[in-house]
Amino acid sequence: MENFLASLFTFQGFAFYLFSFLTIILFWITVMSNNVLYAMTSLASGMVLISGFFFILGADFLGVVQLIVYVGAVMALYSFAMMFFDATREIKEKNTSGAVVFVLGGLSALMLVLMFAAPIHSESIQALYPMHEGVGNAQDVGIVLFTKYLVPFEVAALMLLVAMIAGIILAGKKMDQSLTEMMDEDAGEDEILTQKDEK
Amino acid sequence: MIGLSHYLIVSALLFSIGLIGVLRRRNLLMLFFATEVMLNAVNIAFAAISHFYNDLSGQMFAFFVIAIAASEVAVGLGILIVLYKKHGSLDLDDLATMKG
């Protein structure tokens, strides 16, 4: 307890406890809320706070990437996709029976315990690509990324290109027609399938 | 002082929250949110280990996790839109067409 209070009054300790408390609450709302908009906004703010963890840990470049990619791109993509779905409606979910939840929860808890209790030889871990003193994090990351991890980096770039094309093709089909009108005509179900066959 | 175990405990807690979401959600969009929570929890663990072992590999893996998450969202949302156009809902019980 004294240890906790002592660490609370350092900058790192205070920031750590604040961020962890807030992210846990926000992600709990994300998981438990029945409203899509609440879930999405709490997820976005939780991701902003997670970038705070990265800044405390000295991973400046990772924090900036988290802010730009997750909060800027992924959440914007979600909110654009939200325009296709009826976002204001409460989501009604039929929850599974208690026995299934009990068994699945018990099994995953057991798996987590086994994973964390597994013997880790933490003393024998050696830094493969150590950080350099007096060099900024972004420069360090850049040097390692463009020498040791160049091939995975290029493969990731190719994967993002493929994902972009796939997203455009999947979402862009029949984009000129309104979804609700298609529902009224009750023809939306067949049209997409027939259009696929024509091609 | 905040040590590595503090960060790992927070990461495990967030991962468990995401796992709860994956297990209890029936809406596909909400399932996507839960997987994002899990990916972020893993990223915290990577960054923490990278900091405390003074090694950059953890941050590299976190970058690739972010790249994979971004492409997963792009493809997944496209599939969700197609499914919504076809079925009019994103509930997994409505989408189950293989009745055994």
mmCIF file of N, CA, C and O in Angstrom, chain A residues 12-13 16-17 20 27 30-33 36 43 47 50 54 56-57 59 61-62 66 69-70 77-78 81 84-85 91-94 96 108 116 122 127-131 137 141 144-145 152 159 163 170 173 179 192, chain B residues 1-2 6-7 10 12-14 17 19 21 24-27 29-30 32-33 36-37 40 43-44 47-48 50-51 53-57 59-60 62-64 66 68-69 71 73 77-79 81-82 84-86 91:
data_model
loop_
_atom_site.group_PDB
_atom_site.id
_atom_site.type_symbol
_atom_site.label_atom_id
_atom_site.label_comp_id
_atom_site.label_asym_id
_atom_site.label_seq_id
_atom_site.Cartn_x
_atom_site.Cartn_y
_atom_site.Cartn_z
ATOM 1 N N GLN A 12 5.620 9.402 -13.525
ATOM 2 C CA GLN A 12 5.342 8.186 -14.285
ATOM 3 C C GLN A 12 4.259 7.362 -13.611
ATOM 4 O O GLN A 12 3.351 6.860 -14.273
ATOM 5 N N GLY A 13 4.344 7.263 -12.278
ATOM 6 C CA GLY A 13 3.361 6.461 -11.565
ATOM 7 C C GLY A 13 1.971 7.045 -11.678
ATOM 8 O O GLY A 13 1.005 6.330 -11.949
ATOM 9 N N PHE A 16 0.712 6.540 -15.160
ATOM 10 C CA PHE A 16 0.400 5.127 -15.408
ATOM 11 C C PHE A 16 -0.936 4.745 -14.794
ATOM 12 O O PHE A 16 -1.791 4.155 -15.450
ATOM 13 N N TYR A 17 -1.131 5.111 -13.511
ATOM 14 C CA TYR A 17 -2.379 4.697 -12.860
ATOM 15 C C TYR A 17 -3.574 5.404 -13.479
ATOM 16 O O TYR A 17 -4.639 4.807 -13.671
ATOM 17 N N SER A 20 -4.215 3.746 -16.929
ATOM 18 C CA SER A 20 -4.715 2.368 -16.870
ATOM 19 C C SER A 20 -6.147 2.345 -16.348
ATOM 20 O O SER A 20 -6.990 1.611 -16.883
ATOM 21 N N PHE A 27 -12.667 0.759 -22.127
ATOM 22 C CA PHE A 27 -12.799 -0.479 -22.899
ATOM 23 C C PHE A 27 -13.913 -1.353 -22.342
ATOM 24 O O PHE A 27 -14.550 -2.099 -23.088
ATOM 25 N N THR A 30 -16.841 -0.079 -23.992
ATOM 26 C CA THR A 30 -16.856 -0.567 -25.373
ATOM 27 C C THR A 30 -17.431 -1.970 -25.465
ATOM 28 O O THR A 30 -18.218 -2.278 -26.355
ATOM 29 N N VAL A 31 -17.023 -2.814 -24.520
ATOM 30 C CA VAL A 31 -17.416 -4.217 -24.593
ATOM 31 C C VAL A 31 -18.856 -4.414 -24.128
ATOM 32 O O VAL A 31 -19.566 -5.270 -24.641
ATOM 33 N N MET A 32 -19.299 -3.591 -23.171
ATOM 34 C CA MET A 32 -20.591 -3.856 -22.543
ATOM 35 C C MET A 32 -21.738 -3.002 -23.089
ATOM 36 O O MET A 32 -22.891 -3.344 -22.879
ATOM 37 N N SER A 33 -21.444 -1.908 -23.775
ATOM 38 C CA SER A 33 -22.515 -0.998 -24.172
ATOM 39 C C SER A 33 -23.382 -1.608 -25.268
ATOM 40 O O SER A 33 -22.910 -2.391 -26.094
ATOM 41 N N VAL A 36 -23.987 1.502 -30.447
ATOM 42 C CA VAL A 36 -22.779 1.468 -31.271
ATOM 43 C C VAL A 36 -21.980 2.760 -31.114
ATOM 44 O O VAL A 36 -20.751 2.742 -31.058
ATOM 45 N N LEU A 43 -14.117 3.509 -27.486
ATOM 46 C CA LEU A 43 -12.954 2.816 -28.060
ATOM 47 C C LEU A 43 -11.931 3.827 -28.573
ATOM 48 O O LEU A 43 -10.718 3.692 -28.331
ATOM 49 N N MET A 47 -8.110 4.418 -27.159
ATOM 50 C CA MET A 47 -6.910 4.316 -27.985
ATOM 51 C C MET A 47 -6.021 5.545 -27.836
ATOM 52 O O MET A 47 -4.793 5.429 -27.844
ATOM 53 N N ILE A 50 -4.113 4.956 -24.757
ATOM 54 C CA ILE A 50 -3.073 3.932 -24.930
ATOM 55 C C ILE A 50 -1.828 4.539 -25.555
ATOM 56 O O ILE A 50 -0.703 4.171 -25.213
ATOM 57 N N PHE A 54 2.391 4.600 -24.494
ATOM 58 C CA PHE A 54 3.579 4.509 -25.346
ATOM 59 C C PHE A 54 4.515 5.692 -25.103
ATOM 60 O O PHE A 54 5.736 5.519 -25.091
ATOM 61 N N ILE A 56 4.830 7.354 -22.284
ATOM 62 C CA ILE A 56 5.515 7.135 -20.996
ATOM 63 C C ILE A 56 6.668 6.159 -21.178
ATOM 64 O O ILE A 56 7.734 6.320 -20.605
ATOM 65 N N LEU A 57 6.444 5.126 -22.001
ATOM 66 C CA LEU A 57 7.451 4.076 -22.167
ATOM 67 C C LEU A 57 8.590 4.506 -23.080
ATOM 68 O O LEU A 57 9.470 3.700 -23.368
ATOM 69 N N ALA A 59 8.435 5.155 -26.219
ATOM 70 C CA ALA A 59 8.252 4.754 -27.615
ATOM 71 C C ALA A 59 7.471 5.858 -28.334
ATOM 72 O O ALA A 59 6.291 5.712 -28.634
ATOM 73 N N PHE A 61 7.677 7.248 -31.334
ATOM 74 C CA PHE A 61 7.215 7.029 -32.707
ATOM 75 C C PHE A 61 6.003 6.105 -32.731
ATOM 76 O O PHE A 61 5.043 6.338 -33.469
ATOM 77 N N LEU A 62 6.030 5.079 -31.865
ATOM 78 C CA LEU A 62 4.898 4.158 -31.776
ATOM 79 C C LEU A 62 3.650 4.888 -31.302
ATOM 80 O O LEU A 62 2.546 4.653 -31.809
ATOM 81 N N GLN A 66 0.289 5.203 -33.341
ATOM 82 C CA GLN A 66 -0.991 4.792 -32.738
ATOM 83 C C GLN A 66 -2.038 5.886 -32.925
ATOM 84 O O GLN A 66 -3.178 5.608 -33.302
ATOM 85 N N VAL A 69 -2.679 6.214 -36.997
ATOM 86 C CA VAL A 69 -3.299 5.072 -37.671
ATOM 87 C C VAL A 69 -4.587 4.659 -36.976
ATOM 88 O O VAL A 69 -5.632 4.540 -37.616
ATOM 89 N N TYR A 70 -4.517 4.446 -35.649
ATOM 90 C CA TYR A 70 -5.711 3.947 -34.969
ATOM 91 C C TYR A 70 -6.775 5.015 -34.853
ATOM 92 O O TYR A 70 -7.903 4.861 -35.323
ATOM 93 N N LEU A 77 -12.545 5.160 -40.304
ATOM 94 C CA LEU A 77 -13.127 4.123 -41.165
ATOM 95 C C LEU A 77 -14.375 3.539 -40.513
ATOM 96 O O LEU A 77 -15.410 3.342 -41.173
ATOM 97 N N TYR A 78 -14.280 3.282 -39.198
ATOM 98 C CA TYR A 78 -15.448 2.763 -38.482
ATOM 99 C C TYR A 78 -16.604 3.737 -38.552
ATOM 100 O O TYR A 78 -17.756 3.347 -38.756
ATOM 101 N N ALA A 81 -18.155 3.645 -41.883
ATOM 102 C CA ALA A 81 -18.948 2.424 -42.057
ATOM 103 C C ALA A 81 -20.241 2.502 -41.264
ATOM 104 O O ALA A 81 -21.248 1.901 -41.636
ATOM 105 N N PHE A 84 -23.484 3.298 -42.941
ATOM 106 C CA PHE A 84 -24.226 2.263 -43.667
ATOM 107 C C PHE A 84 -25.201 1.549 -42.751
ATOM 108 O O PHE A 84 -26.249 1.089 -43.187
ATOM 109 N N PHE A 85 -24.826 1.442 -41.474
ATOM 110 C CA PHE A 85 -25.656 0.696 -40.542
ATOM 111 C C PHE A 85 -26.523 1.674 -39.765
ATOM 112 O O PHE A 85 -26.233 2.849 -39.671
ATOM 113 N N ILE A 91 -28.739 -2.138 -29.879
ATOM 114 C CA ILE A 91 -28.469 -3.493 -30.368
ATOM 115 C C ILE A 91 -29.047 -4.496 -29.394
ATOM 116 O O ILE A 91 -28.750 -4.466 -28.198
ATOM 117 N N LYS A 92 -29.911 -5.340 -29.915
ATOM 118 C CA LYS A 92 -30.466 -6.399 -29.059
ATOM 119 C C LYS A 92 -29.678 -7.672 -29.327
ATOM 120 O O LYS A 92 -29.590 -8.144 -30.453
ATOM 121 N N GLU A 93 -29.100 -8.185 -28.280
ATOM 122 C CA GLU A 93 -28.325 -9.400 -28.440
ATOM 123 C C GLU A 93 -28.902 -10.486 -27.555
ATOM 124 O O GLU A 93 -29.226 -10.245 -26.389
ATOM 125 N N LYS A 94 -29.020 -11.637 -28.139
ATOM 126 C CA LYS A 94 -29.467 -12.781 -27.336
ATOM 127 C C LYS A 94 -28.242 -13.388 -26.685
ATOM 128 O O LYS A 94 -27.368 -13.926 -27.356
ATOM 129 N N THR A 96 -25.891 -15.880 -24.620
ATOM 130 C CA THR A 96 -25.863 -17.336 -24.541
ATOM 131 C C THR A 96 -26.163 -17.799 -23.124
ATOM 132 O O THR A 96 -26.091 -17.030 -22.173
ATOM 133 N N SER A 108 -10.827 -20.288 -20.980
ATOM 134 C CA SER A 108 -9.912 -19.220 -21.391
ATOM 135 C C SER A 108 -9.126 -18.702 -20.197
ATOM 136 O O SER A 108 -7.956 -18.325 -20.346
ATOM 137 N N PHE A 116 0.679 -17.338 -18.555
ATOM 138 C CA PHE A 116 1.457 -16.431 -17.706
ATOM 139 C C PHE A 116 2.342 -17.178 -16.729
ATOM 140 O O PHE A 116 3.346 -16.636 -16.283
ATOM 141 N N SER A 122 13.678 -14.967 -18.119
ATOM 142 C CA SER A 122 13.810 -13.540 -18.407
ATOM 143 C C SER A 122 15.248 -13.070 -18.233
ATOM 144 O O SER A 122 15.621 -12.035 -18.768
ATOM 145 N N ALA A 127 19.073 -8.138 -25.533
ATOM 146 C CA ALA A 127 18.544 -7.190 -26.502
ATOM 147 C C ALA A 127 19.142 -7.468 -27.875
ATOM 148 O O ALA A 127 20.355 -7.439 -28.057
ATOM 149 N N LEU A 128 18.261 -7.779 -28.830
ATOM 150 C CA LEU A 128 18.720 -8.072 -30.181
ATOM 151 C C LEU A 128 19.109 -6.785 -30.899
ATOM 152 O O LEU A 128 20.142 -6.702 -31.554
ATOM 153 N N TYR A 129 18.243 -5.787 -30.757
ATOM 154 C CA TYR A 129 18.491 -4.484 -31.388
ATOM 155 C C TYR A 129 18.411 -3.423 -30.297
ATOM 156 O O TYR A 129 17.364 -2.820 -30.104
ATOM 157 N N PRO A 130 19.478 -3.237 -29.551
ATOM 158 C CA PRO A 130 19.393 -2.339 -28.402
ATOM 159 C C PRO A 130 19.209 -0.888 -28.820
ATOM 160 O O PRO A 130 19.625 -0.466 -29.909
ATOM 161 N N MET A 131 18.533 -0.145 -27.931
ATOM 162 C CA MET A 131 18.365 1.296 -28.162
ATOM 163 C C MET A 131 19.692 1.991 -27.883
ATOM 164 O O MET A 131 20.486 1.548 -27.051
ATOM 165 N N ASN A 137 14.176 8.325 -30.516
ATOM 166 C CA ASN A 137 13.469 7.060 -30.739
ATOM 167 C C ASN A 137 13.118 6.869 -32.201
ATOM 168 O O ASN A 137 13.241 5.775 -32.743
ATOM 169 N N VAL A 141 14.278 3.713 -34.424
ATOM 170 C CA VAL A 141 13.272 2.860 -35.055
ATOM 171 C C VAL A 141 13.480 2.811 -36.561
ATOM 172 O O VAL A 141 13.428 1.739 -37.178
ATOM 173 N N VAL A 144 16.453 0.512 -37.554
ATOM 174 C CA VAL A 144 16.161 -0.925 -37.443
ATOM 175 C C VAL A 144 15.118 -1.332 -38.475
ATOM 176 O O VAL A 144 15.226 -2.387 -39.105
ATOM 177 N N LEU A 145 14.121 -0.473 -38.682
ATOM 178 C CA LEU A 145 13.022 -0.828 -39.591
ATOM 179 C C LEU A 145 13.507 -0.949 -41.026
ATOM 180 O O LEU A 145 13.045 -1.815 -41.770
ATOM 181 N N PRO A 152 9.869 -7.584 -44.052
ATOM 182 C CA PRO A 152 8.526 -7.531 -43.465
ATOM 183 C C PRO A 152 7.828 -6.195 -43.683
ATOM 184 O O PRO A 152 6.612 -6.147 -43.886
ATOM 185 N N MET A 159 0.595 -5.766 -48.230
ATOM 186 C CA MET A 159 -0.644 -6.227 -47.598
ATOM 187 C C MET A 159 -1.636 -5.079 -47.458
ATOM 188 O O MET A 159 -2.841 -5.245 -47.705
ATOM 189 N N ALA A 163 -5.302 -4.850 -49.061
ATOM 190 C CA ALA A 163 -6.461 -4.586 -48.209
ATOM 191 C C ALA A 163 -7.240 -3.383 -48.710
ATOM 192 O O ALA A 163 -8.482 -3.377 -48.690
ATOM 193 N N LEU A 170 -15.138 -4.374 -52.180
ATOM 194 C CA LEU A 170 -16.249 -4.913 -51.389
ATOM 195 C C LEU A 170 -17.280 -3.844 -51.073
ATOM 196 O O LEU A 170 -18.485 -4.067 -51.201
ATOM 197 N N LYS A 173 -19.303 -1.654 -54.280
ATOM 198 C CA LYS A 173 -20.306 -2.253 -55.147
ATOM 199 C C LYS A 173 -21.685 -1.670 -54.843
ATOM 200 O O LYS A 173 -22.058 -1.562 -53.685
ATOM 201 N N LEU A 179 -29.418 2.281 -49.642
ATOM 202 C CA LEU A 179 -29.664 1.000 -48.982
ATOM 203 C C LEU A 179 -31.123 0.844 -48.599
ATOM 204 O O LEU A 179 -31.725 -0.201 -48.801
ATOM 205 N N ILE A 192 -27.370 -8.185 -55.687
ATOM 206 C CA ILE A 192 -25.918 -8.263 -55.525
ATOM 207 C C ILE A 192 -25.417 -9.600 -56.068
ATOM 208 O O ILE A 192 -24.388 -9.678 -56.732
ATOM 209 N N MET B 1 7.941 2.345 -7.536
ATOM 210 C CA MET B 1 8.282 2.577 -8.950
ATOM 211 C C MET B 1 7.512 1.617 -9.830
ATOM 212 O O MET B 1 7.243 0.476 -9.441
ATOM 213 N N ILE B 2 7.150 2.092 -11.002
ATOM 214 C CA ILE B 2 6.359 1.262 -11.919
ATOM 215 C C ILE B 2 7.300 0.315 -12.655
ATOM 216 O O ILE B 2 8.232 0.750 -13.317
ATOM 217 N N HIS B 6 3.740 -4.236 -13.726
ATOM 218 C CA HIS B 6 2.570 -3.353 -13.729
ATOM 219 C C HIS B 6 1.962 -3.264 -15.124
ATOM 220 O O HIS B 6 0.758 -3.426 -15.318
ATOM 221 N N TYR B 7 2.840 -3.016 -16.097
ATOM 222 C CA TYR B 7 2.351 -2.876 -17.470
ATOM 223 C C TYR B 7 1.750 -4.183 -17.971
ATOM 224 O O TYR B 7 0.739 -4.197 -18.655
ATOM 225 N N VAL B 10 -1.734 -4.637 -16.529
ATOM 226 C CA VAL B 10 -2.725 -3.813 -17.235
ATOM 227 C C VAL B 10 -3.031 -4.404 -18.600
ATOM 228 O O VAL B 10 -4.197 -4.490 -19.018
ATOM 229 N N ALA B 12 -2.787 -7.532 -19.489
ATOM 230 C CA ALA B 12 -3.594 -8.748 -19.349
ATOM 231 C C ALA B 12 -5.046 -8.401 -19.033
ATOM 232 O O ALA B 12 -5.970 -9.044 -19.534
ATOM 233 N N LEU B 13 -5.246 -7.365 -18.206
ATOM 234 C CA LEU B 13 -6.618 -6.953 -17.880
ATOM 235 C C LEU B 13 -7.355 -6.492 -19.132
ATOM 236 O O LEU B 13 -8.499 -6.897 -19.386
ATOM 237 N N LEU B 14 -6.695 -5.655 -19.932
ATOM 238 C CA LEU B 14 -7.339 -5.154 -21.149
ATOM 239 C C LEU B 14 -7.612 -6.297 -22.119
ATOM 240 O O LEU B 14 -8.663 -6.366 -22.751
ATOM 241 N N ILE B 17 -10.641 -8.092 -21.001
ATOM 242 C CA ILE B 17 -11.850 -7.349 -21.350
ATOM 243 C C ILE B 17 -12.226 -7.592 -22.809
ATOM 244 O O ILE B 17 -13.381 -7.855 -23.143
ATOM 245 N N LEU B 19 -11.417 -10.208 -24.516
ATOM 246 C CA LEU B 19 -11.842 -11.608 -24.640
ATOM 247 C C LEU B 19 -13.289 -11.764 -24.187
ATOM 248 O O LEU B 19 -14.070 -12.486 -24.835
ATOM 249 N N GLY B 21 -15.512 -9.501 -24.436
ATOM 250 C CA GLY B 21 -16.315 -8.952 -25.525
ATOM 251 C C GLY B 21 -16.475 -9.938 -26.669
ATOM 252 O O GLY B 21 -17.570 -10.112 -27.201
ATOM 253 N N ARG B 24 -19.014 -12.619 -25.588
ATOM 254 C CA ARG B 24 -20.421 -12.330 -25.327
ATOM 255 C C ARG B 24 -21.105 -11.571 -26.461
ATOM 256 O O ARG B 24 -22.337 -11.557 -26.514
ATOM 257 N N ARG B 25 -20.376 -10.974 -27.369
ATOM 258 C CA ARG B 25 -21.016 -10.182 -28.408
ATOM 259 C C ARG B 25 -21.651 -11.055 -29.478
ATOM 260 O O ARG B 25 -21.070 -12.081 -29.867
ATOM 261 N N ARG B 26 -22.797 -10.641 -29.977
ATOM 262 C CA ARG B 26 -23.422 -11.313 -31.101
ATOM 263 C C ARG B 26 -23.457 -10.422 -32.343
ATOM 264 O O ARG B 26 -23.756 -10.892 -33.426
ATOM 265 N N ASN B 27 -23.197 -9.140 -32.150
ATOM 266 C CA ASN B 27 -23.194 -8.229 -33.283
ATOM 267 C C ASN B 27 -21.790 -8.181 -33.878
ATOM 268 O O ASN B 27 -20.812 -8.036 -33.155
ATOM 269 N N LEU B 29 -20.185 -5.978 -35.699
ATOM 270 C CA LEU B 29 -19.445 -4.724 -35.531
ATOM 271 C C LEU B 29 -18.860 -4.636 -34.131
ATOM 272 O O LEU B 29 -17.701 -4.230 -33.943
ATOM 273 N N MET B 30 -19.652 -5.041 -33.131
ATOM 274 C CA MET B 30 -19.156 -5.024 -31.754
ATOM 275 C C MET B 30 -18.039 -6.051 -31.560
ATOM 276 O O MET B 30 -17.107 -5.818 -30.781
ATOM 277 N N PHE B 32 -15.845 -6.704 -33.812
ATOM 278 C CA PHE B 32 -14.662 -6.014 -34.331
ATOM 279 C C PHE B 32 -14.067 -5.096 -33.273
ATOM 280 O O PHE B 32 -12.846 -5.060 -33.100
ATOM 281 N N PHE B 33 -14.918 -4.367 -32.563
ATOM 282 C CA PHE B 33 -14.415 -3.477 -31.507
ATOM 283 C C PHE B 33 -13.655 -4.291 -30.458
ATOM 284 O O PHE B 33 -12.594 -3.875 -29.975
ATOM 285 N N GLU B 36 -10.258 -5.154 -31.585
ATOM 286 C CA GLU B 36 -9.357 -3.990 -31.517
ATOM 287 C C GLU B 36 -8.828 -3.807 -30.098
ATOM 288 O O GLU B 36 -7.643 -3.487 -29.903
ATOM 289 N N VAL B 37 -9.702 -4.015 -29.107
ATOM 290 C CA VAL B 37 -9.265 -3.903 -27.710
ATOM 291 C C VAL B 37 -8.153 -4.904 -27.427
ATOM 292 O O VAL B 37 -7.130 -4.572 -26.816
ATOM 293 N N ASN B 40 -4.845 -3.835 -29.036
ATOM 294 C CA ASN B 40 -4.220 -2.731 -28.315
ATOM 295 C C ASN B 40 -3.575 -3.199 -27.025
ATOM 296 O O ASN B 40 -2.503 -2.719 -26.660
ATOM 297 N N ASN B 43 -0.298 -4.630 -27.809
ATOM 298 C CA ASN B 43 0.672 -3.586 -28.140
ATOM 299 C C ASN B 43 1.284 -2.971 -26.889
ATOM 300 O O ASN B 43 2.475 -2.644 -26.886
ATOM 301 N N ILE B 44 0.485 -2.792 -25.839
ATOM 302 C CA ILE B 44 1.032 -2.249 -24.591
ATOM 303 C C ILE B 44 2.100 -3.181 -24.044
ATOM 304 O O ILE B 44 3.175 -2.738 -23.621
ATOM 305 N N ALA B 47 5.301 -2.813 -26.109
ATOM 306 C CA ALA B 47 6.034 -1.573 -25.842
ATOM 307 C C ALA B 47 6.700 -1.623 -24.474
ATOM 308 O O ALA B 47 7.829 -1.154 -24.309
ATOM 309 N N ALA B 48 6.016 -2.225 -23.483
ATOM 310 C CA ALA B 48 6.580 -2.277 -22.136
ATOM 311 C C ALA B 48 7.820 -3.161 -22.108
ATOM 312 O O ALA B 48 8.846 -2.784 -21.537
ATOM 313 N N SER B 50 9.712 -3.883 -24.605
ATOM 314 C CA SER B 50 10.743 -3.179 -25.360
ATOM 315 C C SER B 50 11.436 -2.128 -24.503
ATOM 316 O O SER B 50 12.655 -1.960 -24.571
ATOM 317 N N HIS B 51 10.674 -1.446 -23.657
ATOM 318 C CA HIS B 51 11.267 -0.404 -22.815
ATOM 319 C C HIS B 51 12.138 -1.006 -21.723
ATOM 320 O O HIS B 51 13.265 -0.554 -21.504
ATOM 321 N N TYR B 53 13.506 -4.054 -21.429
ATOM 322 C CA TYR B 53 14.666 -4.827 -21.857
ATOM 323 C C TYR B 53 15.560 -4.027 -22.797
ATOM 324 O O TYR B 53 16.527 -4.570 -23.343
ATOM 325 N N ASN B 54 15.221 -2.772 -23.023
ATOM 326 C CA ASN B 54 16.048 -1.876 -23.828
ATOM 327 C C ASN B 54 16.268 -2.430 -25.238
ATOM 328 O O ASN B 54 17.354 -2.392 -25.795
ATOM 329 N N ASP B 55 15.202 -2.977 -25.805
ATOM 330 C CA ASP B 55 15.300 -3.669 -27.083
ATOM 331 C C ASP B 55 14.227 -3.107 -28.005
ATOM 332 O O ASP B 55 13.091 -2.896 -27.589
ATOM 333 N N LEU B 56 14.571 -2.884 -29.265
ATOM 334 C CA LEU B 56 13.617 -2.266 -30.185
ATOM 335 C C LEU B 56 12.682 -3.270 -30.856
ATOM 336 O O LEU B 56 11.732 -2.868 -31.504
ATOM 337 N N SER B 57 12.961 -4.576 -30.706
ATOM 338 C CA SER B 57 12.147 -5.570 -31.418
ATOM 339 C C SER B 57 10.677 -5.485 -31.032
ATOM 340 O O SER B 57 9.799 -5.662 -31.880
ATOM 341 N N GLN B 59 8.911 -2.881 -30.185
ATOM 342 C CA GLN B 59 8.245 -1.789 -30.911
ATOM 343 C C GLN B 59 8.012 -2.158 -32.366
ATOM 344 O O GLN B 59 6.976 -1.815 -32.939
ATOM 345 N N MET B 60 8.975 -2.878 -32.963
ATOM 346 C CA MET B 60 8.792 -3.300 -34.367
ATOM 347 C C MET B 60 7.560 -4.179 -34.494
ATOM 348 O O MET B 60 6.739 -4.005 -35.393
ATOM 349 N N ALA B 62 5.031 -4.235 -32.563
ATOM 350 C CA ALA B 62 3.829 -3.425 -32.360
ATOM 351 C C ALA B 62 3.456 -2.690 -33.647
ATOM 352 O O ALA B 62 2.268 -2.582 -33.990
ATOM 353 N N PHE B 63 4.480 -2.223 -34.407
ATOM 354 C CA PHE B 63 4.181 -1.571 -35.695
ATOM 355 C C PHE B 63 3.466 -2.529 -36.637
ATOM 356 O O PHE B 63 2.481 -2.171 -37.285
ATOM 357 N N PHE B 64 3.975 -3.762 -36.700
ATOM 358 C CA PHE B 64 3.359 -4.706 -37.635
ATOM 359 C C PHE B 64 1.960 -5.091 -37.175
ATOM 360 O O PHE B 64 1.076 -5.307 -38.009
ATOM 361 N N ILE B 66 -0.056 -3.050 -35.699
ATOM 362 C CA ILE B 66 -0.911 -1.929 -36.101
ATOM 363 C C ILE B 66 -1.235 -2.017 -37.592
ATOM 364 O O ILE B 66 -2.381 -1.811 -38.008
ATOM 365 N N ILE B 68 -1.334 -4.716 -39.469
ATOM 366 C CA ILE B 68 -2.270 -5.819 -39.701
ATOM 367 C C ILE B 68 -3.664 -5.419 -39.255
ATOM 368 O O ILE B 68 -4.656 -5.725 -39.928
ATOM 369 N N ALA B 69 -3.760 -4.693 -38.116
ATOM 370 C CA ALA B 69 -5.070 -4.275 -37.639
ATOM 371 C C ALA B 69 -5.732 -3.342 -38.643
ATOM 372 O O ALA B 69 -6.934 -3.448 -38.907
ATOM 373 N N SER B 71 -5.277 -3.210 -41.943
ATOM 374 C CA SER B 71 -5.761 -3.901 -43.143
ATOM 375 C C SER B 71 -6.939 -4.802 -42.804
ATOM 376 O O SER B 71 -7.866 -4.946 -43.615
ATOM 377 N N VAL B 73 -9.220 -4.148 -40.602
ATOM 378 C CA VAL B 73 -10.405 -3.298 -40.518
ATOM 379 C C VAL B 73 -10.912 -2.948 -41.914
ATOM 380 O O VAL B 73 -12.123 -2.971 -42.173
ATOM 381 N N LEU B 77 -14.546 -4.370 -42.741
ATOM 382 C CA LEU B 77 -15.684 -3.461 -42.886
ATOM 383 C C LEU B 77 -16.319 -3.598 -44.257
ATOM 384 O O LEU B 77 -17.545 -3.503 -44.386
ATOM 385 N N GLY B 78 -15.503 -3.851 -45.293
ATOM 386 C CA GLY B 78 -16.074 -4.112 -46.612
ATOM 387 C C GLY B 78 -16.995 -5.317 -46.591
ATOM 388 O O GLY B 78 -18.113 -5.286 -47.124
ATOM 389 N N ILE B 79 -16.532 -6.387 -45.916
ATOM 390 C CA ILE B 79 -17.357 -7.595 -45.820
ATOM 391 C C ILE B 79 -18.623 -7.308 -45.014
ATOM 392 O O ILE B 79 -19.715 -7.772 -45.357
ATOM 393 N N ILE B 81 -20.235 -4.502 -44.813
ATOM 394 C CA ILE B 81 -21.185 -3.736 -45.628
ATOM 395 C C ILE B 81 -21.904 -4.655 -46.601
ATOM 396 O O ILE B 81 -23.127 -4.567 -46.772
ATOM 397 N N VAL B 82 -21.159 -5.580 -47.219
ATOM 398 C CA VAL B 82 -21.801 -6.526 -48.137
ATOM 399 C C VAL B 82 -22.816 -7.389 -47.399
ATOM 400 O O VAL B 82 -23.937 -7.614 -47.869
ATOM 401 N N TYR B 84 -24.421 -6.605 -44.661
ATOM 402 C CA TYR B 84 -25.571 -5.804 -44.255
ATOM 403 C C TYR B 84 -26.498 -5.556 -45.424
ATOM 404 O O TYR B 84 -27.719 -5.547 -45.284
ATOM 405 N N LYS B 85 -25.914 -5.368 -46.628
ATOM 406 C CA LYS B 85 -26.756 -5.188 -47.817
ATOM 407 C C LYS B 85 -27.541 -6.466 -48.104
ATOM 408 O O LYS B 85 -28.659 -6.417 -48.591
ATOM 409 N N LYS B 86 -26.936 -7.593 -47.811
ATOM 410 C CA LYS B 86 -27.564 -8.866 -48.168
ATOM 411 C C LYS B 86 -28.614 -9.263 -47.139
ATOM 412 O O LYS B 86 -29.705 -9.686 -47.502
ATOM 413 N N ASP B 91 -26.368 -9.358 -36.988
ATOM 414 C CA ASP B 91 -26.414 -10.278 -35.862
ATOM 415 C C ASP B 91 -25.976 -11.669 -36.308
ATOM 416 O O ASP B 91 -26.405 -12.157 -37.350
#
